[in-house]
XYZ file of C-alpha atoms in Angstrom:
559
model
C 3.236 -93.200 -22.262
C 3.444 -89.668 -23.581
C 2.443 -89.529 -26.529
C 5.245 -88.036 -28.241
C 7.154 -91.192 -26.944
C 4.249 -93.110 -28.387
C 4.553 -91.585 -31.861
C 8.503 -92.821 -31.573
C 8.075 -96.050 -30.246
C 5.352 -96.808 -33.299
C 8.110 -95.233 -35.892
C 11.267 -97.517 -34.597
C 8.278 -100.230 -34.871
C 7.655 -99.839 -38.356
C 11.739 -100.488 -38.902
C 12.695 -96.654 -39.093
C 16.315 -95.895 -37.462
C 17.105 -92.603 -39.019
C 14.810 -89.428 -39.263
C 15.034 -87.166 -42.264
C 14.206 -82.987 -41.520
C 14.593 -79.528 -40.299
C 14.229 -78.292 -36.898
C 11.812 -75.838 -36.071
C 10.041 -74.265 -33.235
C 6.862 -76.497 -33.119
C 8.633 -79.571 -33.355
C 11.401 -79.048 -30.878
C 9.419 -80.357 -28.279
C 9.429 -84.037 -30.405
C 12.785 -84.042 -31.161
C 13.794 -83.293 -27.686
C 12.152 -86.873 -26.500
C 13.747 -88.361 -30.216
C 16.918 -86.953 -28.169
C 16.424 -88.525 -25.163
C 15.453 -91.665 -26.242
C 18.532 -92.371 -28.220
C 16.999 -94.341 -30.354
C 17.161 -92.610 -33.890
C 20.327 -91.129 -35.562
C 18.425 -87.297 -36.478
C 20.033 -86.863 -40.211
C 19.620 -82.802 -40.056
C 18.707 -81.457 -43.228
C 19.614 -78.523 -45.204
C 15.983 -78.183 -46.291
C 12.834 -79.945 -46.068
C 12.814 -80.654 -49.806
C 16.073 -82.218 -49.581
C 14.663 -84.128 -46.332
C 11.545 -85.182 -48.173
C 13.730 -86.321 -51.346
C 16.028 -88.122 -48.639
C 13.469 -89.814 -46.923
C 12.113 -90.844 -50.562
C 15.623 -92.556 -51.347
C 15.592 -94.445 -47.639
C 12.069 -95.730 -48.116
C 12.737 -96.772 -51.560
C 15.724 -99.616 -50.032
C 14.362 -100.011 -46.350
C 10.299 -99.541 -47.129
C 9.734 -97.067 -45.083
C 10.594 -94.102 -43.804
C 10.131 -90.691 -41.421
C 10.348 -86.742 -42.291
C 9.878 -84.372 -39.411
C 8.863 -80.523 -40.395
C 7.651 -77.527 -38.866
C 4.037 -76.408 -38.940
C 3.301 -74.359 -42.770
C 6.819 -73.339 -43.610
C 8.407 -76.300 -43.255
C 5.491 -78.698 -44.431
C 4.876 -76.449 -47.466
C 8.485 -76.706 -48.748
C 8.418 -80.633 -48.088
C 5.396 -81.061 -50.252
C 7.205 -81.232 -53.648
C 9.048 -84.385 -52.325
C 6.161 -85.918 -50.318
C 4.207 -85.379 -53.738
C 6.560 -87.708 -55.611
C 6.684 -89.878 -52.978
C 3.106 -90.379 -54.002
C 3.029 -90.190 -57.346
C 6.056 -93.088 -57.187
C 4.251 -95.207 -54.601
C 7.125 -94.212 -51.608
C 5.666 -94.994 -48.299
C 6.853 -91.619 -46.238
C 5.453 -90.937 -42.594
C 5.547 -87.191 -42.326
C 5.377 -85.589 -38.859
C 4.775 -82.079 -39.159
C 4.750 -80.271 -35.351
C 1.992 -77.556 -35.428
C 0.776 -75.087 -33.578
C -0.444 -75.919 -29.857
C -4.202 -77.006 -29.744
C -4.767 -73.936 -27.481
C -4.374 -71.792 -30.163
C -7.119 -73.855 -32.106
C -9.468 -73.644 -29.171
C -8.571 -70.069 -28.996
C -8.310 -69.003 -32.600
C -5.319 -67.511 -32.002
C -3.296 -65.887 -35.022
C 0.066 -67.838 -34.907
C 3.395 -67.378 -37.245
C 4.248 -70.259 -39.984
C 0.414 -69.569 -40.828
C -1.316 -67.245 -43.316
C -2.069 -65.326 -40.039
C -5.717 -66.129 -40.010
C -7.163 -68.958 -38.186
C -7.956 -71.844 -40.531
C -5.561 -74.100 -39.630
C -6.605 -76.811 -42.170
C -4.722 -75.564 -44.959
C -2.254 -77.815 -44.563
C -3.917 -80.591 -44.299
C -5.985 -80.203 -47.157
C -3.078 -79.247 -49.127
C -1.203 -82.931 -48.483
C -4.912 -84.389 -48.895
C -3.807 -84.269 -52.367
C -0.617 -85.943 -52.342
C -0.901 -88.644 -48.847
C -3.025 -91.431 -48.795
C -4.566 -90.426 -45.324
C -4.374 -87.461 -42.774
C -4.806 -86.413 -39.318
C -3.943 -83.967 -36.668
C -3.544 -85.875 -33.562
C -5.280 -84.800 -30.112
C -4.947 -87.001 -26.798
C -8.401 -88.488 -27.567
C -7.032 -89.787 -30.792
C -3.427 -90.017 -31.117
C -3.344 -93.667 -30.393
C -5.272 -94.895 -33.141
C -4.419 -92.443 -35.646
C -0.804 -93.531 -35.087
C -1.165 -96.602 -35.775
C -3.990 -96.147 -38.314
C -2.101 -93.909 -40.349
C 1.761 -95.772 -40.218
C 0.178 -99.332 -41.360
C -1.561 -97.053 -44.118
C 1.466 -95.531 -45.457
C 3.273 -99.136 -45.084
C 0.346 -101.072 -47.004
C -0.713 -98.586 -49.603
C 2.983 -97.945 -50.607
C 2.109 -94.027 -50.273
C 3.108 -91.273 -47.951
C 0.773 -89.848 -45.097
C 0.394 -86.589 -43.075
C 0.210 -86.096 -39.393
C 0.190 -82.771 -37.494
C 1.485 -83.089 -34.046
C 0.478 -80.233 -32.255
C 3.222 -78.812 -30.271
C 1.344 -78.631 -26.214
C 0.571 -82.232 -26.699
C 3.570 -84.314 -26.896
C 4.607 -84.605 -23.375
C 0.767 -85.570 -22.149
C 0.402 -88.825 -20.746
C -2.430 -91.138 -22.935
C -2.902 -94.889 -22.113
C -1.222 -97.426 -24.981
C -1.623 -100.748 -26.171
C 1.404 -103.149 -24.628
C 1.284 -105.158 -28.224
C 3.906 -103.949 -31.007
C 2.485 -102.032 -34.438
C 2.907 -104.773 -36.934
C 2.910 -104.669 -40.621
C 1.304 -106.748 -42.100
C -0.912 -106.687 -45.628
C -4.660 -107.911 -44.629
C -5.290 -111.406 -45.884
C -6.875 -111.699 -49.091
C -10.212 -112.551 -49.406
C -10.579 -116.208 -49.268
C -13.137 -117.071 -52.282
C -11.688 -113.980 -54.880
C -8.121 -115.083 -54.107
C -8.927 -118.796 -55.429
C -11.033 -117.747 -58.225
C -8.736 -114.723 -59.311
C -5.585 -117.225 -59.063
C -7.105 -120.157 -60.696
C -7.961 -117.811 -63.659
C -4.614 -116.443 -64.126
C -2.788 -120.314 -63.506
C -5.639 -121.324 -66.272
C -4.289 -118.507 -68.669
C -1.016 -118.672 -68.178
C -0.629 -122.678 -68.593
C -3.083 -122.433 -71.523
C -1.201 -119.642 -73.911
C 0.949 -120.209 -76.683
C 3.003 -116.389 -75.802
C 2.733 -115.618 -72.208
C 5.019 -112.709 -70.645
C 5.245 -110.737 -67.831
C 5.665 -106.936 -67.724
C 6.374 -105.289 -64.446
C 5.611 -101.745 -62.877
C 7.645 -100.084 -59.846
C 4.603 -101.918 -57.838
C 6.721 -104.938 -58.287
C 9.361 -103.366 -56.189
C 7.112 -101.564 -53.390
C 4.856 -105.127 -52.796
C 8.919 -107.245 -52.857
C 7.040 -109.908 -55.523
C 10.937 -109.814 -57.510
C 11.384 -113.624 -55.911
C 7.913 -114.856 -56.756
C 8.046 -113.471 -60.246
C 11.568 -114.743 -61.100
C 10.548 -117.944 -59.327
C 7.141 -117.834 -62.344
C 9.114 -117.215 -65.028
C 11.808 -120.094 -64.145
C 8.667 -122.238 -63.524
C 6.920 -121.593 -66.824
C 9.787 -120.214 -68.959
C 8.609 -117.014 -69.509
C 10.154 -114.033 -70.358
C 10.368 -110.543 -68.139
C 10.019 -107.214 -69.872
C 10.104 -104.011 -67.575
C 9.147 -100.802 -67.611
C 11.992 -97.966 -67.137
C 10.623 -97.155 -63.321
C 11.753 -100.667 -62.613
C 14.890 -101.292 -63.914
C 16.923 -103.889 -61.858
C 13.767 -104.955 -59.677
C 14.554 -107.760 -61.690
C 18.033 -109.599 -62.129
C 18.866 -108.391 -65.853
C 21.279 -111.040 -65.845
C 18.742 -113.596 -65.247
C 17.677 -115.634 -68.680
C 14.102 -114.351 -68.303
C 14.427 -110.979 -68.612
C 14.156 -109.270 -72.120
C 15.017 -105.583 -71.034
C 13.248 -102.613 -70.877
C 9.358 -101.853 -72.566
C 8.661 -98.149 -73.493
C 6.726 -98.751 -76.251
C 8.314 -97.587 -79.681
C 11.362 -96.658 -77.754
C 12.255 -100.176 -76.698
C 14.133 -102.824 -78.465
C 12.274 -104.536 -81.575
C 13.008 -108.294 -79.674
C 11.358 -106.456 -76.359
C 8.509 -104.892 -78.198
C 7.358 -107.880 -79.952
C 7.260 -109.757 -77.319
C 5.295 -107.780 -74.810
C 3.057 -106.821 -77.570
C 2.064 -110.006 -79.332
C 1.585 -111.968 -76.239
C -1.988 -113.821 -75.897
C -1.418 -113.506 -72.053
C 0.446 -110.499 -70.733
C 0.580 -110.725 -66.513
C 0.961 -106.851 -65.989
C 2.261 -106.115 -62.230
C 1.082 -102.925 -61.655
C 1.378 -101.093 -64.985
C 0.571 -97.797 -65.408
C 0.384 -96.057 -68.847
C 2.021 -92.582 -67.758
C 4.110 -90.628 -71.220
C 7.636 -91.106 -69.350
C 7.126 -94.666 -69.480
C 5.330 -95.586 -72.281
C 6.653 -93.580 -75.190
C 4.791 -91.025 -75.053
C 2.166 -93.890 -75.229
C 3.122 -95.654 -77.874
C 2.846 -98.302 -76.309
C 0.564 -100.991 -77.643
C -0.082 -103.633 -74.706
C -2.630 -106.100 -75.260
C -6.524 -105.645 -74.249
C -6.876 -108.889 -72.946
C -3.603 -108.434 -70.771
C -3.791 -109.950 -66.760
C -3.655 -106.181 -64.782
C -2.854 -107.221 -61.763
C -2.003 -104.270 -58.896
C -0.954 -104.301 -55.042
C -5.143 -105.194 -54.054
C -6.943 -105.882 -57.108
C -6.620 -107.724 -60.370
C -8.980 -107.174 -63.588
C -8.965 -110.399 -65.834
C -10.721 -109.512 -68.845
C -14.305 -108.304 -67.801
C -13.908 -109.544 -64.114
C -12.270 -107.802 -61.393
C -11.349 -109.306 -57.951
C -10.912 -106.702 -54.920
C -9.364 -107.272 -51.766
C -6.633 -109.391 -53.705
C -2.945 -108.924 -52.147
C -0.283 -109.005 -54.723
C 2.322 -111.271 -52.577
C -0.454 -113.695 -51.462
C -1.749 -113.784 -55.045
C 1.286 -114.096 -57.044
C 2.627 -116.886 -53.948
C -0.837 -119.181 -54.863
C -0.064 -118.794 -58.571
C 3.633 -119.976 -58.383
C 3.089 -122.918 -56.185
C 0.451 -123.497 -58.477
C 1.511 -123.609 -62.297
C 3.089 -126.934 -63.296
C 6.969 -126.671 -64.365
C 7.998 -126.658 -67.787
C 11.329 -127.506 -69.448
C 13.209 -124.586 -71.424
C 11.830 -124.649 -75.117
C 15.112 -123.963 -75.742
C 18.191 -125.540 -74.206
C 21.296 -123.925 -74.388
C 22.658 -120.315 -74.386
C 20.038 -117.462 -73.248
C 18.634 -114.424 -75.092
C 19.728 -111.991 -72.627
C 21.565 -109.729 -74.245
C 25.184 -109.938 -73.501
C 26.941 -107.426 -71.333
C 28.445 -104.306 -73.622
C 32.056 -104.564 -74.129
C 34.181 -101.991 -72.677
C 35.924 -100.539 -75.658
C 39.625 -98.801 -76.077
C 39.584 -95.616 -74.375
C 39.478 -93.188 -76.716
C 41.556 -89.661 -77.008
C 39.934 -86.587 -77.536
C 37.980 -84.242 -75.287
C 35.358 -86.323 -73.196
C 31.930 -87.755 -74.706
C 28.669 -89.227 -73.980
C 29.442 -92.613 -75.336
C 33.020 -92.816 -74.224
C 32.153 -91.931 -70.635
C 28.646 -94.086 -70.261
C 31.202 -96.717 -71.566
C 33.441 -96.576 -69.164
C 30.435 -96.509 -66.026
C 29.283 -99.782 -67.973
C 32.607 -100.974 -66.898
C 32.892 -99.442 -63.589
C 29.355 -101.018 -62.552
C 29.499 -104.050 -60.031
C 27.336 -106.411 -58.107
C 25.210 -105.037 -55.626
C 25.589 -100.759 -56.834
C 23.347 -98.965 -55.557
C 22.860 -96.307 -58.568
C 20.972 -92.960 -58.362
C 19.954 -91.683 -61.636
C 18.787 -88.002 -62.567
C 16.354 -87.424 -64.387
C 17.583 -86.551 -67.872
C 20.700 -87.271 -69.318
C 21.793 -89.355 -66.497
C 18.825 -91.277 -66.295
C 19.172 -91.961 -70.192
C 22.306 -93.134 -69.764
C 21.517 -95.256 -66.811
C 18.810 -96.982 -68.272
C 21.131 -97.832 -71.103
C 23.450 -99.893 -68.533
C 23.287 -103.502 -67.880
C 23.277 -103.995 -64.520
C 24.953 -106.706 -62.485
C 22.980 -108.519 -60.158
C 21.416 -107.368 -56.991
C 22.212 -103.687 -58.208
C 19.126 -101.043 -57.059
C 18.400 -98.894 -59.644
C 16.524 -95.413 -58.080
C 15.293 -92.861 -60.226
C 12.246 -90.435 -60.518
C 10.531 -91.540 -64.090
C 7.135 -90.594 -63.603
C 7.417 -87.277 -60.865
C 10.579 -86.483 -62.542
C 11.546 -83.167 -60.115
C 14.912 -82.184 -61.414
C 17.512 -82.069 -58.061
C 16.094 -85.053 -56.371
C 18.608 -87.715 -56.777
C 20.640 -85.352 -54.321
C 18.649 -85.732 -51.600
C 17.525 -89.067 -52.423
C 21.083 -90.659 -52.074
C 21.798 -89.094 -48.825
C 18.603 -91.409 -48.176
C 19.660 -94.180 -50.154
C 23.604 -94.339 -48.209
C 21.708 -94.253 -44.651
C 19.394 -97.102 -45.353
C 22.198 -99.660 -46.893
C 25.523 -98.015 -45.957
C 27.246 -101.773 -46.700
C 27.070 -101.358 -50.649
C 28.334 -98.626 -53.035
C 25.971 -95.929 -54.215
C 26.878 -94.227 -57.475
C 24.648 -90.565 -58.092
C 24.741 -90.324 -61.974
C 23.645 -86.292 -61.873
C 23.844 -83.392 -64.569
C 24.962 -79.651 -63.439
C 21.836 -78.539 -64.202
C 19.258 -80.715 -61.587
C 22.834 -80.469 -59.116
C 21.991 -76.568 -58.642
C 19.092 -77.529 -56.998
C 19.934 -79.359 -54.363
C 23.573 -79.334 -53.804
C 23.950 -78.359 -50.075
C 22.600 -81.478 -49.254
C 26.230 -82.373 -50.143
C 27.574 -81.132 -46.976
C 25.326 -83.339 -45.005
C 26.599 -86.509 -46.443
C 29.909 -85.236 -45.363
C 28.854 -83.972 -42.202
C 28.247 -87.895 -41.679
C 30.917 -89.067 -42.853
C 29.097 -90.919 -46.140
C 30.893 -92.029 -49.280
C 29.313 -91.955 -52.324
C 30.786 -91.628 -55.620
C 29.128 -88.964 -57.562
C 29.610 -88.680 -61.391
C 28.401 -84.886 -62.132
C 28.101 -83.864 -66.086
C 29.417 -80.758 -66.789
C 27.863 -79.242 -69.718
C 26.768 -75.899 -68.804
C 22.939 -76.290 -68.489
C 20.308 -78.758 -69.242
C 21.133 -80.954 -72.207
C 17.657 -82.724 -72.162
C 15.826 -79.497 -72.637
C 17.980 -78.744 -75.408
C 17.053 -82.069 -76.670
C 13.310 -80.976 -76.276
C 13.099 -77.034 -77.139
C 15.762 -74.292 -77.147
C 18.900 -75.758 -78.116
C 21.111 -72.169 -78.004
C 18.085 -71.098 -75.467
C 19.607 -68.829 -72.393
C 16.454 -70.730 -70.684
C 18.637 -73.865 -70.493
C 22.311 -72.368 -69.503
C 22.868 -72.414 -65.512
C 26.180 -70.574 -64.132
C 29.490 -72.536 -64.125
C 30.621 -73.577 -60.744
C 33.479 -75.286 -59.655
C 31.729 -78.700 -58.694
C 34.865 -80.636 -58.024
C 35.903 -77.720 -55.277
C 32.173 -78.036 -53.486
C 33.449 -80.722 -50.917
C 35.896 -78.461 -49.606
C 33.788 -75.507 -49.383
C 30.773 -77.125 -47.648
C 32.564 -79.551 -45.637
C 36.449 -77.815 -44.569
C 38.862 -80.301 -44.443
C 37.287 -83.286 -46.077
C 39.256 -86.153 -47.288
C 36.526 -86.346 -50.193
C 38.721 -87.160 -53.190
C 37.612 -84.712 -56.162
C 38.332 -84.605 -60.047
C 37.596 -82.982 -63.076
C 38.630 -84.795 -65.944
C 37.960 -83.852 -69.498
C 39.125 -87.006 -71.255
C 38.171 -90.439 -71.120
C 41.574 -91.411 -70.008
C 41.448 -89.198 -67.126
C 38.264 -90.386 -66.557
C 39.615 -93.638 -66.389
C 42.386 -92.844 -63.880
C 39.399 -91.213 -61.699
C 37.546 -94.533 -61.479
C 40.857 -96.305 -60.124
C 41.090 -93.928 -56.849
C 40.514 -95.721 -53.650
C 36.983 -95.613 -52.748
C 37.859 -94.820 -48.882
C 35.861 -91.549 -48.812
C 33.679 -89.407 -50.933
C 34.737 -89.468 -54.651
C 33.532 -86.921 -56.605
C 33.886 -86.557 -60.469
C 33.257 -83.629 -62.921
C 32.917 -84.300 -66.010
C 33.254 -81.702 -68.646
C 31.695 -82.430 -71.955
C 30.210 -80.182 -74.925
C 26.596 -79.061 -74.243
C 25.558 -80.270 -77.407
C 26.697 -83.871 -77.062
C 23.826 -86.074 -76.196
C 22.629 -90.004 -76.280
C 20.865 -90.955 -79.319
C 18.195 -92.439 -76.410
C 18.534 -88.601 -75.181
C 17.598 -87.011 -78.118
C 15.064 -89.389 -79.325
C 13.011 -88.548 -75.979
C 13.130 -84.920 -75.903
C 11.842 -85.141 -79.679
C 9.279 -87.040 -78.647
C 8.061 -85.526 -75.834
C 7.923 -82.177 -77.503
C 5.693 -83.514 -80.515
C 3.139 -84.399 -77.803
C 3.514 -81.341 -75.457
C 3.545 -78.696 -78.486
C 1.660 -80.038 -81.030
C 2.109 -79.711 -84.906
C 2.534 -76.098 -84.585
C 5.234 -76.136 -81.994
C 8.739 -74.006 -81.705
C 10.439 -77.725 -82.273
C 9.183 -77.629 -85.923
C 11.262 -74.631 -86.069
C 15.111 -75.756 -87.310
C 17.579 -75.331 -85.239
C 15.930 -75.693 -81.587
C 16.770 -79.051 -81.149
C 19.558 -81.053 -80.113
């Protein structure tokens, strides 16, 4: 097989049908045989960012995922995505066609380079942000194929492969067995130990909990940690980056932990339990408070292939096997409590107020318009503020970018989201601000005829940097498009149904349109009208960036 062919066959393996990117010269070649083979719906991207933050979204539903570039341009401006892909444990296999291996031999000077010849500057450049690399050559693209896909799919991280252009078409001998992905089994003796020690905890406490990570999502434990906590009653705190991994309906779950920031009920339980079972935690400021968070020192950390329990730590421990040999494990105990639940009830959707537009009023009325089995993209800011504030049905997704937190992503990223479950409804909660960045990518949902229904805040810049430091600062306005008319310009003749409303009533009659194509909403609201969640986060975060001498001590600079 050629090993172009090879690369593709090894990708539609892995469960990939759609293939994020931009075209360039030195990977023409590859997607010529993508072409032929008619295997893979080519998405066509406006940029590579946008491709990367796509292929983010569609590995974040499906669990994996494929971005093509071109050699240094088009890798370069893919790295920002491929670098929160890593930093949010997103399993990404990026293909990046180089320059031909002749020119290597030859050291030729070549364009997309820095027009000398090391040609590892790439390479070493993702080293940073993939959890393995390799430029392929006919002696060693068959192993580093597979080698490098079943890396990105086990690790939960993105990796980097050059294909050099002259290669693709030569013929290389392949194994007749299909790539399958599988995690490694545990090892035999530290699996029993390591999950007799946590059953033994667990059973023996007087406050167990469990508090989950996004690893909870990326190793699919949900059903064997919902099937714990029915088993031994206990309760399920999260942390922000994964909201709606578990059912928030479900009696279990508590709501969200970010240290002083969360609920008192929430806090106090994650905080005074004698045996916290931590799935994957990691103490980062977005999601801890700025950390003050207080989790306890004796806590179960338990990750996707090790576990510390106290002093001992067990390696080669897979989080699915692990948590699987716990639950069938742990005797069943009857509710403590019979009878109504301490989730907290959904939020009532109040009377629609008159007046010009505002925060509360139109989170309010999303809390309403919310169903079983959304798909909703949150941006980082505002929107995400407001989304974590939302109860969400069950089997909702909730995607966001907590930790990387590059303004513009959720653009991309629901492009990537739509592709990989085009059966449910995907709402993009977005501010005007992070929309700037990335809004072309508009035009290629339309181009393929995809229906979200974006909710855009108007309110002339970026309300959450107001929030942290320059509340009147020109630093923080953007220019005032006409969102609602975008559709129309990128994508002539659309049947996208646009609004702007500036009430909550009109807002209202903008949620009742037929959702048979694109909706898109504008939402005009003052820039200095923010969450109380909002606020609270952009003064804390600029306490601990700028110190007691900061410009927020000034008055006046804050929201």
């Amino acid at each position: 097989m050629t090993i172009g062919d090879f690369l593709l066959l090894r990708l539609r393996e892995a469960g990939i049908a759609h293939l994020f990117g931009v075209a360039g010269d030195f990977n023409l070649q590859f997607l010529q045989q993508m072409e032929d083979g008619n295997e893979f719906m080519w998405v066509g991207n406006c940029n590579e960012l946008n491709a990367a933050y796509a292929a983010d979204g569609y590995a974040r539903l499906t669990g994996i995922s494929g971005l093509i570039v071109t050699n240094g341009v088009g890798a370069w401006s893919a790295i920002n995505g491929v670098a929160g892909a890593y930093s949010e444990n997103v399993p990404i296999v990026c293909v990046s066609g180089s320059v031909p291996l002749k020119s290597l031999d030859r050291n030729l000077l070549m364009h997309h380079t820095p027009a000398n010849t090391d040609y590892d500057g790439v390479l070493r450049g993702y080293a940073q942000v993939t959890a393995a690399q390799a430029r392929l050559t006919p002696q060693n693209a068959v192993a580093e194929i597979d080698r490098l896909i079943r890396t990105a799919w086990q690790r939960k991280l993105p990796i980097y492969l050059e294909l050099p252009s002259d290669i693709t078409y030569l013929e290389v001998e392949v194994p007749t067995e299909p790539l399958e992905l599988t995690m490694p089994p545990s090892d035999p003796e530290r699996l029993s130990t390591c999950a007799d020690a946590i059953v033994a905890r667990l059973t023996s406490a007087r406050s167990p909990a469990i508090l989950i990570d996004l690893a909870a999502d990326r190793f699919e434990v949900a059903g064997e940690l919902a099937e714990l906590a029915d088993k031994l009653q206990l309760p399920i705190a999260a942390i922000n980056t994964a909201k709606a991994v578990i059912d928030e309906t479900c009696p279990h779950f508590l709501g969200l932990y970010v240290g002083a920031g969360s609920a008192p009920a929430v806090r106090k339980t994650v905080e005074s339990s004698d045996c916290l079972l931590a799935i994957g935690v990691r103490r980062v400021d977005t999601t801890s408070g700025s950390f003050s968070d207080a989790l306890p020192a004796d806590r179960i950390d338990a990750r996707g292939d090790a576990v510390d329990i106290g002093p001992d730590n067990y390696q080669a421990v897979y989080l699915k096997e692990l948590l699987r040999r716990v639950v069938d494990s742990v005797p069943s105990r009857e509710p403590a409590h019979p009878g109504p639940t301490t989730t907290t009830p959904a939020p009532s959707v109040a009377e629609v107020p008159s007046g010009p537009l505002t925060q509360a009023a139109y989170w309010n009325l999303i809390q309403g318009f919310v169903r079983e089995g959304d798909v909703i993209i949150a941006e980082d800011g505002t929107s995400e503020a407001g989304g974590w504030g939302l109860q969400l049905p069950p089997r909702c997704s909730f995607v966001t970018q907590a930790v990387w937190g590059s303004i513009g992503y959720t653009v991309g990223s629901v492009l990537g989201t739509l592709l990989a479950a085009p059966e449910r409804r995907h709402l993009l909660l977005v501010g005007d601000g992070s929309f700037q960045l990335t809004a072309q990518e508009v035009s290629t949902m339309l181009r393929h005829d995809l229906k979200p229904i974006i909710f855009l805040i108007n309110n002339g810049g970026y309300t959450i940097e107001r929030a942290i430091c320059g509340k009147d600062g020109r630093f923080n306005d953007v220019a005032n498009w006409a969102y609602a008319d975008l559709p129309k310009v990128l994508h002539p003749g659309t049947t996208a149904r646009t609004f702007v409303v500036r009430t909550a009533a009109e807002l209202q009659a903008a949620l009742a349109a037929p959702h048979d194509s694109m909706i898109f909403i504008e939402a005009v609201m003052d820039k200095y009208d923010a969450l109380p969640a909002a606020i609270a986060a952009g003064h804390g975060m600029a306490d601990f960036d700028y110190g007691p001498r900061g410009p927020q001590r000034r008055p006046g600079v804050q929201l």
